[in-house]
Amino acid sequence: MTALIIFALLLILMVTGMPVSIALGLTVLTYLFTMTSVPIESVALKLFTGIEKFEIMAIPFFILAGNFLTHGGVARRMIDFASSVVGHYHGGLGLSAVFACALFAAVSGSSPATVVAIGSILLPSMVKQGFPMRFGVGTIATAGGLGILIPPSIVMVMYAVSTSSSVGALFIAGIVPGIALAFMLGVTTWWIARRNHYPRQPRADWATRWRAFRKSVWGLLLIVIVMGGIYSGAFTPTEAAAVSAVYAFVIAVFVYKDMPLSRVPKVLLDSANMSAMLLYIITNAVLFAYLLTYEDIPQQIAQWMVDTGFGQIGYLAAVNVLLLVAGNIMEPTSVILITAPVLFPVAMALGIDPIHFGVMITVNMEVGMITPPVGLNLYVASGIARMGLTETSIACFPWLLTMLVFLMMITYWPALSLWLPRTLGML
């Protein structure tokens, strides 16, 4: 009954159109002040202590690094390299978009940033070459979702903060699934292009490929620095985020020289605004998790599921359905911060690996990025292409089916996400 009251109150506030962060905070305050005797001091204390975790510092740094890379010409060089490698296959620019999104995802940590960086450059080129706008939009909006699966990933940091999991292990666990999903999206793109006889580019010679690689190597090195530094123990994921922000600034301003120093203050301000928004959501979500824990709700749900013999297979299927529905009406940060404190204890009670569970939730969030009405990638792609949201959603459908198939793979084949961190001794 307590759980029903809390979630009903949250739902009512969200239905009114109130921002998720404020709805979370008001739900907690309303319940605590009317139905419990918890002192106001504990609420204020929890608001401050909830964001004291060292891992949370990674979020503003990854956002800053992504903004420097988006505005600093890194995306254009990655696109040129991708086109030189796969452009001669059927639907060459479409495959280049998938490949470039995978590369940019490995340095940005954000799906919308990936869609903006790659889509704003490639979409006009695809239309000019004779590709239908729907094909280009579908390819880039879905491949942009790789931004939160291929590490570094802001969504993975959110999950780690919510569940006290290892950020480093989650990052390493996302590498193989990220490559696998990029390959599957590429196959879907190739198949559609071949069936419809979409144009191909001339095959690039090895000298052209080498020149494209040399021009993009400074951006690609960021992947080596972040992942190599985390795995080697040179720095923590949070320190890796700070290093990536400084490195991205240096290559954007002093190496590629695509960003004048006069634009740096605007990038800093935009990053600060986005970070403040996310940290405000985190603060209220921590307060919400405190309320759930105070009322012992996650533990009661976990005990009930164990007692009723609810197995791993059924539970994972139920979680997927819940997250897919939630992804339709909320953005990934809110979904994870609200559901993880409830779902995680049950998963642990059923013997599900926390890293596998985190990767599965991340893939669910990817699907949510391209499903209406709140799919962020849909809004970004429709804005770039100047298409309606409904038409953009229809354009994404073939790739959406591919992502749902992949979701089933990642859910019931734990080795796909756990093999690499186990091999590297991180689990």
Coordinates of C-alpha atoms in Angstrom, one line a residue:
M1 CA 0.0 0.0 0.0
T2 CA 2.9 2.4 0.9
A3 CA 4.5 1.7 -2.5
L4 CA 1.2 2.3 -4.3
I5 CA 0.7 5.7 -2.6
I6 CA 4.3 6.9 -3.4
F7 CA 4.2 5.9 -7.1
A8 CA 0.6 7.1 -7.6
L9 CA 1.6 10.5 -6.1
L10 CA 4.7 10.7 -8.4
L11 CA 2.6 9.7 -11.5
I12 CA -0.1 12.3 -10.7
L13 CA 2.5 15.1 -10.4
M14 CA 4.2 14.0 -13.7
V15 CA 0.9 13.8 -15.6
T16 CA 0.4 17.5 -14.8
G17 CA 3.4 18.3 -16.9
M18 CA 5.7 19.0 -14.0
P19 CA 9.4 18.4 -14.7
V20 CA 10.5 15.0 -13.4
S21 CA 13.1 16.4 -11.0
I22 CA 10.5 18.6 -9.2
A23 CA 7.9 15.8 -9.2
L24 CA 10.4 13.6 -7.5
G25 CA 11.2 16.2 -4.8
L26 CA 7.6 17.1 -4.2
T27 CA 6.6 13.4 -3.9
V28 CA 9.1 12.8 -1.2
L29 CA 8.3 16.0 0.7
T30 CA 4.6 15.5 0.6
Y31 CA 4.8 11.9 1.8
L32 CA 7.4 12.6 4.5
F33 CA 5.5 15.5 6.0
T34 CA 2.0 14.0 5.9
M35 CA 2.6 10.3 6.6
T36 CA 5.8 10.0 8.6
S37 CA 7.6 11.8 11.4
V38 CA 10.9 12.2 9.7
P39 CA 12.6 15.4 10.8
I40 CA 13.1 18.1 8.1
E41 CA 16.9 18.2 9.0
S42 CA 17.3 14.7 7.6
V43 CA 15.8 15.7 4.2
A44 CA 18.2 18.7 3.9
L45 CA 21.1 16.5 4.9
K46 CA 20.2 13.9 2.3
L47 CA 20.0 16.5 -0.4
F48 CA 23.6 17.4 0.2
T49 CA 25.1 14.0 1.0
G50 CA 23.3 12.4 -2.0
I51 CA 25.6 14.1 -4.5
E52 CA 28.8 13.8 -2.6
K53 CA 29.9 10.6 -4.4
F54 CA 33.2 11.0 -6.3
E55 CA 31.8 9.2 -9.4
I56 CA 29.2 12.0 -10.0
M57 CA 32.0 14.4 -10.9
A58 CA 32.6 12.4 -14.1
I59 CA 29.3 13.6 -15.5
P60 CA 30.1 17.3 -16.0
F61 CA 33.6 16.4 -17.3
F62 CA 32.2 14.0 -19.9
I63 CA 29.6 16.6 -20.9
L64 CA 32.3 19.2 -21.4
A65 CA 34.5 16.8 -23.4
G66 CA 31.6 15.9 -25.6
N67 CA 30.8 19.6 -26.3
F68 CA 34.4 20.4 -27.2
L69 CA 34.5 17.4 -29.6
T70 CA 31.1 18.3 -31.1
H71 CA 32.2 21.8 -31.9
G72 CA 35.8 21.1 -32.6
G73 CA 35.8 19.3 -36.0
V74 CA 36.5 15.9 -34.6
A75 CA 33.2 14.5 -36.0
R76 CA 34.0 15.6 -39.5
R77 CA 37.4 13.9 -39.5
M78 CA 35.8 10.7 -38.1
I79 CA 33.2 10.8 -40.9
D80 CA 35.9 11.1 -43.5
F81 CA 37.8 8.1 -42.1
A82 CA 34.6 6.0 -41.8
S83 CA 33.6 6.8 -45.4
S84 CA 37.1 5.8 -46.7
V85 CA 36.7 2.4 -45.0
V86 CA 33.1 1.4 -45.7
G87 CA 31.8 3.9 -48.2
H88 CA 32.1 1.6 -51.2
Y89 CA 29.5 -0.9 -49.9
H90 CA 25.8 -0.6 -50.7
G91 CA 24.4 2.5 -49.0
G92 CA 28.0 3.8 -48.5
L93 CA 27.2 7.0 -46.6
G94 CA 24.6 5.2 -44.5
L95 CA 27.3 2.7 -43.4
S96 CA 29.7 5.6 -42.9
A97 CA 27.1 7.1 -40.6
V98 CA 26.9 4.0 -38.4
F99 CA 30.7 3.6 -38.3
A100 CA 31.2 7.3 -37.5
C101 CA 28.5 7.2 -34.8
A102 CA 30.3 4.3 -33.2
L103 CA 33.6 6.1 -33.3
F104 CA 32.2 9.4 -31.9
A105 CA 30.2 7.5 -29.3
A106 CA 33.5 6.2 -28.0
V107 CA 34.6 9.7 -27.2
S108 CA 31.4 11.7 -26.4
G109 CA 29.3 9.6 -23.9
S110 CA 26.1 11.2 -25.1
S111 CA 23.5 10.0 -27.7
P112 CA 22.0 13.4 -28.6
A113 CA 25.5 14.8 -29.0
T114 CA 26.4 12.0 -31.4
V115 CA 23.3 12.5 -33.5
V116 CA 24.0 16.3 -33.7
A117 CA 27.7 15.9 -34.5
I118 CA 27.3 13.2 -37.2
G119 CA 23.8 14.1 -38.5
S120 CA 24.4 17.8 -39.1
I121 CA 27.3 16.9 -41.4
L122 CA 26.2 13.6 -43.1
L123 CA 22.4 14.2 -43.6
P124 CA 22.8 17.0 -46.1
S125 CA 25.5 14.9 -48.0
M126 CA 23.2 11.9 -48.1
V127 CA 20.3 13.8 -49.5
K128 CA 22.6 15.4 -52.1
Q129 CA 23.8 11.9 -53.2
G130 CA 20.3 10.7 -53.7
F131 CA 19.5 8.9 -50.5
P132 CA 15.9 9.4 -49.2
M133 CA 15.8 11.7 -46.1
R134 CA 13.9 8.9 -44.2
F135 CA 16.8 6.5 -44.7
G136 CA 19.4 9.0 -43.5
V137 CA 17.3 10.0 -40.5
G138 CA 16.6 6.4 -39.5
T139 CA 20.3 5.4 -39.7
I140 CA 21.7 8.4 -37.8
A141 CA 19.0 8.6 -35.1
T142 CA 19.4 4.9 -34.2
A143 CA 23.2 4.6 -34.6
G144 CA 23.4 7.7 -32.4
G145 CA 22.1 5.6 -29.5
L146 CA 25.5 4.0 -29.4
G147 CA 26.6 7.1 -27.5
I148 CA 25.3 5.7 -24.2
L149 CA 26.4 2.1 -24.8
I150 CA 30.0 2.4 -26.1
P151 CA 32.0 3.8 -23.2
P152 CA 32.4 6.4 -21.9
S153 CA 28.7 6.6 -21.1
I154 CA 27.0 9.2 -18.9
V155 CA 24.0 6.8 -18.5
M156 CA 26.4 4.1 -17.1
V157 CA 27.7 6.5 -14.6
M158 CA 24.2 7.2 -13.5
Y159 CA 23.5 3.5 -13.0
A160 CA 26.8 3.1 -11.1
V161 CA 26.0 6.0 -8.8
S162 CA 22.4 4.6 -8.2
T163 CA 23.6 1.1 -7.4
S164 CA 27.1 1.5 -6.1
S165 CA 28.4 -0.5 -9.0
S166 CA 31.9 -0.2 -10.6
V167 CA 32.0 2.4 -13.3
G168 CA 35.2 1.0 -14.8
A169 CA 33.7 -2.5 -15.0
L170 CA 30.6 -1.1 -16.7
F171 CA 32.6 0.8 -19.2
I172 CA 34.6 -2.3 -20.1
A173 CA 31.4 -4.4 -20.3
G174 CA 29.9 -2.0 -22.8
I175 CA 32.7 -2.4 -25.4
V176 CA 31.7 -5.8 -26.9
P177 CA 27.9 -5.2 -26.9
G178 CA 28.6 -1.7 -28.4
I179 CA 30.6 -3.2 -31.3
A180 CA 28.0 -6.0 -31.8
L181 CA 25.1 -3.5 -32.0
A182 CA 27.0 -1.3 -34.4
F183 CA 27.6 -4.3 -36.6
M184 CA 23.9 -5.3 -36.5
L185 CA 22.8 -1.8 -37.3
G186 CA 25.3 -1.7 -40.1
V187 CA 24.0 -5.0 -41.6
T188 CA 20.4 -3.6 -41.4
T189 CA 21.6 -0.4 -43.2
W190 CA 23.4 -2.4 -45.9
W191 CA 20.4 -4.7 -46.5
I192 CA 17.9 -1.8 -46.9
A193 CA 20.4 0.0 -49.2
R194 CA 21.0 -3.1 -51.3
R195 CA 17.3 -3.9 -51.7
N196 CA 16.5 -0.3 -52.8
H197 CA 19.7 0.2 -54.9
Y198 CA 20.9 3.2 -53.0
P199 CA 24.2 4.8 -54.2
R200 CA 27.7 3.7 -53.3
Q201 CA 30.9 5.6 -53.2
P202 CA 34.0 4.7 -55.2
R203 CA 36.4 2.4 -53.3
A204 CA 39.1 4.5 -51.5
D205 CA 42.7 3.4 -52.0
W206 CA 44.9 2.6 -49.0
A207 CA 46.7 5.9 -49.3
T208 CA 43.4 7.8 -49.0
R209 CA 42.4 5.7 -46.0
W210 CA 45.7 6.3 -44.3
R211 CA 45.4 10.1 -44.8
A212 CA 41.9 10.1 -43.4
F213 CA 43.1 8.0 -40.4
R214 CA 46.0 10.4 -39.7
K215 CA 43.7 13.4 -39.7
S216 CA 41.3 11.7 -37.3
V217 CA 43.9 10.0 -35.1
W218 CA 43.9 12.8 -32.4
G219 CA 40.2 12.3 -31.8
L220 CA 40.6 8.5 -31.9
L221 CA 43.4 8.7 -29.3
L222 CA 40.9 9.8 -26.7
I223 CA 39.4 6.3 -26.8
V224 CA 42.9 4.8 -26.0
I225 CA 43.6 7.4 -23.3
V226 CA 40.2 6.9 -21.4
M227 CA 39.9 3.1 -21.7
G228 CA 43.6 2.4 -21.4
G229 CA 43.9 4.7 -18.4
I230 CA 41.0 3.0 -16.6
Y231 CA 42.1 -0.5 -17.3
S232 CA 45.8 0.1 -16.5
G233 CA 44.8 1.7 -13.2
A234 CA 46.5 5.0 -14.2
F235 CA 43.3 6.8 -13.2
T236 CA 39.8 6.2 -12.1
P237 CA 36.8 6.8 -14.4
T238 CA 36.2 10.1 -12.8
E239 CA 39.8 11.2 -13.4
A240 CA 39.5 9.8 -16.9
A241 CA 36.6 12.2 -17.5
A242 CA 38.7 15.1 -16.4
V243 CA 41.6 14.1 -18.6
S244 CA 39.2 13.7 -21.6
A245 CA 37.8 17.2 -21.0
V246 CA 41.3 18.7 -21.0
Y247 CA 42.4 16.6 -24.0
A248 CA 39.3 17.5 -26.0
F249 CA 39.9 21.2 -25.3
V250 CA 43.5 21.0 -26.4
I251 CA 42.8 19.2 -29.7
A252 CA 39.8 21.3 -30.6
V253 CA 41.6 24.6 -29.9
F254 CA 45.3 24.0 -30.5
V255 CA 45.6 20.9 -32.7
Y256 CA 42.7 21.0 -35.1
K257 CA 42.2 24.7 -34.6
D258 CA 38.5 24.5 -35.5
M259 CA 37.4 26.2 -32.4
P260 CA 38.6 29.8 -31.7
L261 CA 39.2 30.7 -28.1
S262 CA 36.3 33.2 -28.2
R263 CA 33.9 30.2 -28.5
V264 CA 35.3 28.4 -25.4
P265 CA 33.2 30.5 -22.8
K266 CA 30.0 29.5 -24.6
V267 CA 30.9 25.8 -24.6
L268 CA 31.7 26.1 -20.9
L269 CA 28.4 27.8 -20.2
D270 CA 26.4 25.2 -22.2
S271 CA 28.1 22.4 -20.4
A272 CA 27.5 24.0 -17.0
N273 CA 23.8 24.4 -17.8
M274 CA 23.4 20.7 -18.8
S275 CA 25.4 19.5 -15.8
A276 CA 23.3 21.6 -13.4
M277 CA 20.1 20.2 -14.9
L278 CA 21.4 16.6 -14.5
L279 CA 22.7 17.2 -11.0
Y280 CA 19.4 18.6 -9.9
I281 CA 17.6 15.5 -11.2
I282 CA 20.2 13.3 -9.4
T283 CA 19.7 15.2 -6.1
N284 CA 15.9 14.7 -6.1
A285 CA 16.2 11.1 -7.3
V286 CA 18.6 10.4 -4.4
L287 CA 15.9 11.8 -2.1
F288 CA 13.3 9.6 -3.7
A289 CA 15.6 6.5 -3.3
Y290 CA 16.0 7.5 0.4
L291 CA 12.2 7.4 0.8
L292 CA 11.9 4.0 -0.8
T293 CA 14.7 2.6 1.4
Y294 CA 13.2 4.2 4.5
E295 CA 9.9 2.4 3.8
D296 CA 11.8 -0.8 3.0
I297 CA 10.0 -1.1 -0.3
P298 CA 12.8 -2.6 -2.5
Q299 CA 13.6 -5.3 0.1
Q300 CA 9.9 -6.2 0.4
I301 CA 9.5 -6.5 -3.4
A302 CA 12.7 -8.6 -3.6
Q303 CA 11.5 -10.9 -0.8
W304 CA 8.1 -11.3 -2.4
M305 CA 9.6 -12.3 -5.7
V306 CA 12.0 -14.8 -4.2
D307 CA 9.2 -16.3 -2.1
T308 CA 6.9 -16.7 -5.1
G309 CA 9.6 -18.4 -7.2
F310 CA 9.9 -15.6 -9.7
G311 CA 13.0 -16.7 -11.7
Q312 CA 15.6 -14.7 -13.5
I313 CA 14.1 -15.2 -17.0
G314 CA 10.7 -13.9 -16.0
Y315 CA 12.1 -11.1 -14.0
L316 CA 14.4 -9.9 -16.8
A317 CA 11.5 -10.0 -19.2
A318 CA 9.3 -7.9 -16.8
V319 CA 12.1 -5.4 -16.3
N320 CA 12.5 -5.0 -20.1
V321 CA 8.8 -4.3 -20.5
L322 CA 8.8 -1.8 -17.6
L323 CA 11.9 0.1 -18.9
L324 CA 10.6 0.1 -22.5
V325 CA 7.4 1.7 -21.4
A326 CA 9.2 4.1 -19.0
G327 CA 11.6 5.1 -21.9
N328 CA 8.6 6.3 -23.9
I329 CA 7.6 8.9 -21.4
M330 CA 10.9 9.9 -19.6
E331 CA 14.4 10.5 -20.6
P332 CA 17.1 7.9 -19.6
T333 CA 18.6 9.8 -16.6
S334 CA 15.2 10.0 -14.9
V335 CA 14.3 6.4 -15.7
I336 CA 17.5 5.0 -14.2
L337 CA 17.5 7.2 -11.1
I338 CA 13.8 6.3 -10.3
T339 CA 13.8 2.6 -11.2
A340 CA 17.3 1.4 -10.3
P341 CA 16.9 1.6 -6.5
V342 CA 13.8 -0.6 -6.8
L343 CA 14.9 -3.0 -9.5
F344 CA 18.5 -3.5 -8.4
P345 CA 17.9 -5.2 -5.0
V346 CA 15.5 -7.7 -6.6
A347 CA 18.0 -8.5 -9.3
M348 CA 20.7 -9.2 -6.7
A349 CA 18.3 -11.4 -4.7
L350 CA 17.7 -13.4 -7.8
G351 CA 21.4 -13.8 -8.5
I352 CA 21.6 -11.6 -11.5
D353 CA 25.1 -10.0 -12.1
P354 CA 25.0 -6.3 -11.4
I355 CA 27.2 -5.4 -14.4
H356 CA 25.1 -7.5 -16.8
F357 CA 22.0 -5.9 -15.4
G358 CA 23.5 -2.4 -15.9
V359 CA 24.4 -3.1 -19.6
M360 CA 20.8 -4.5 -20.1
I361 CA 19.3 -1.3 -18.6
T362 CA 21.6 0.8 -20.8
V363 CA 20.4 -0.9 -24.0
N364 CA 16.8 -0.3 -22.8
M365 CA 17.6 3.3 -22.5
E366 CA 19.0 3.3 -26.1
V367 CA 15.7 2.0 -27.4
G368 CA 13.9 4.7 -25.4
M369 CA 16.0 7.3 -27.2
I370 CA 14.2 6.5 -30.5
T371 CA 10.7 5.9 -29.3
P372 CA 8.1 8.7 -29.1
P373 CA 6.9 10.8 -27.4
V374 CA 10.1 11.6 -25.4
G375 CA 12.8 10.0 -27.5
L376 CA 15.7 12.6 -27.4
N377 CA 17.3 11.3 -30.5
L378 CA 14.0 11.6 -32.4
Y379 CA 13.7 15.3 -31.5
V380 CA 17.3 16.0 -32.4
A381 CA 17.1 14.1 -35.8
S382 CA 13.8 15.6 -36.7
G383 CA 15.2 19.1 -35.9
I384 CA 18.2 18.5 -38.2
A385 CA 16.1 17.0 -41.0
R386 CA 13.1 19.3 -40.5
M387 CA 10.8 16.3 -40.4
G388 CA 7.8 15.7 -38.2
L389 CA 8.2 13.5 -35.1
T390 CA 5.8 10.9 -36.5
E391 CA 7.6 10.6 -39.8
T392 CA 11.0 10.4 -38.0
S393 CA 9.6 7.6 -35.8
I394 CA 8.5 5.7 -38.9
A395 CA 11.9 6.2 -40.5
C396 CA 13.6 4.5 -37.5
F397 CA 11.4 1.4 -37.4
P398 CA 13.6 -1.1 -39.3
W399 CA 16.6 -0.2 -37.0
L400 CA 14.3 -0.2 -34.0
L401 CA 13.4 -3.9 -34.7
T402 CA 17.2 -4.6 -34.9
M403 CA 17.7 -3.0 -31.5
L404 CA 14.9 -5.0 -29.9
V405 CA 16.5 -8.2 -31.2
F406 CA 19.8 -7.1 -29.7
L407 CA 18.0 -6.3 -26.4
M408 CA 16.9 -9.9 -26.2
M409 CA 20.4 -11.1 -26.9
I410 CA 22.0 -8.9 -24.2
T411 CA 19.2 -9.9 -21.7
Y412 CA 19.6 -13.7 -22.0
W413 CA 23.2 -14.0 -23.1
P414 CA 25.1 -12.5 -20.1
A415 CA 28.5 -13.6 -21.5
L416 CA 28.1 -11.0 -24.3
S417 CA 28.6 -8.2 -21.7
L418 CA 30.6 -10.1 -19.0
W419 CA 33.2 -11.8 -21.1
L420 CA 35.6 -8.9 -21.5
P421 CA 35.6 -7.6 -17.9
R422 CA 36.0 -11.2 -16.7
T423 CA 38.9 -11.7 -19.1
L424 CA 40.6 -8.5 -17.9
G425 CA 40.1 -9.6 -14.2
M426 CA 37.7 -6.8 -13.4
L427 CA 34.9 -9.1 -12.0

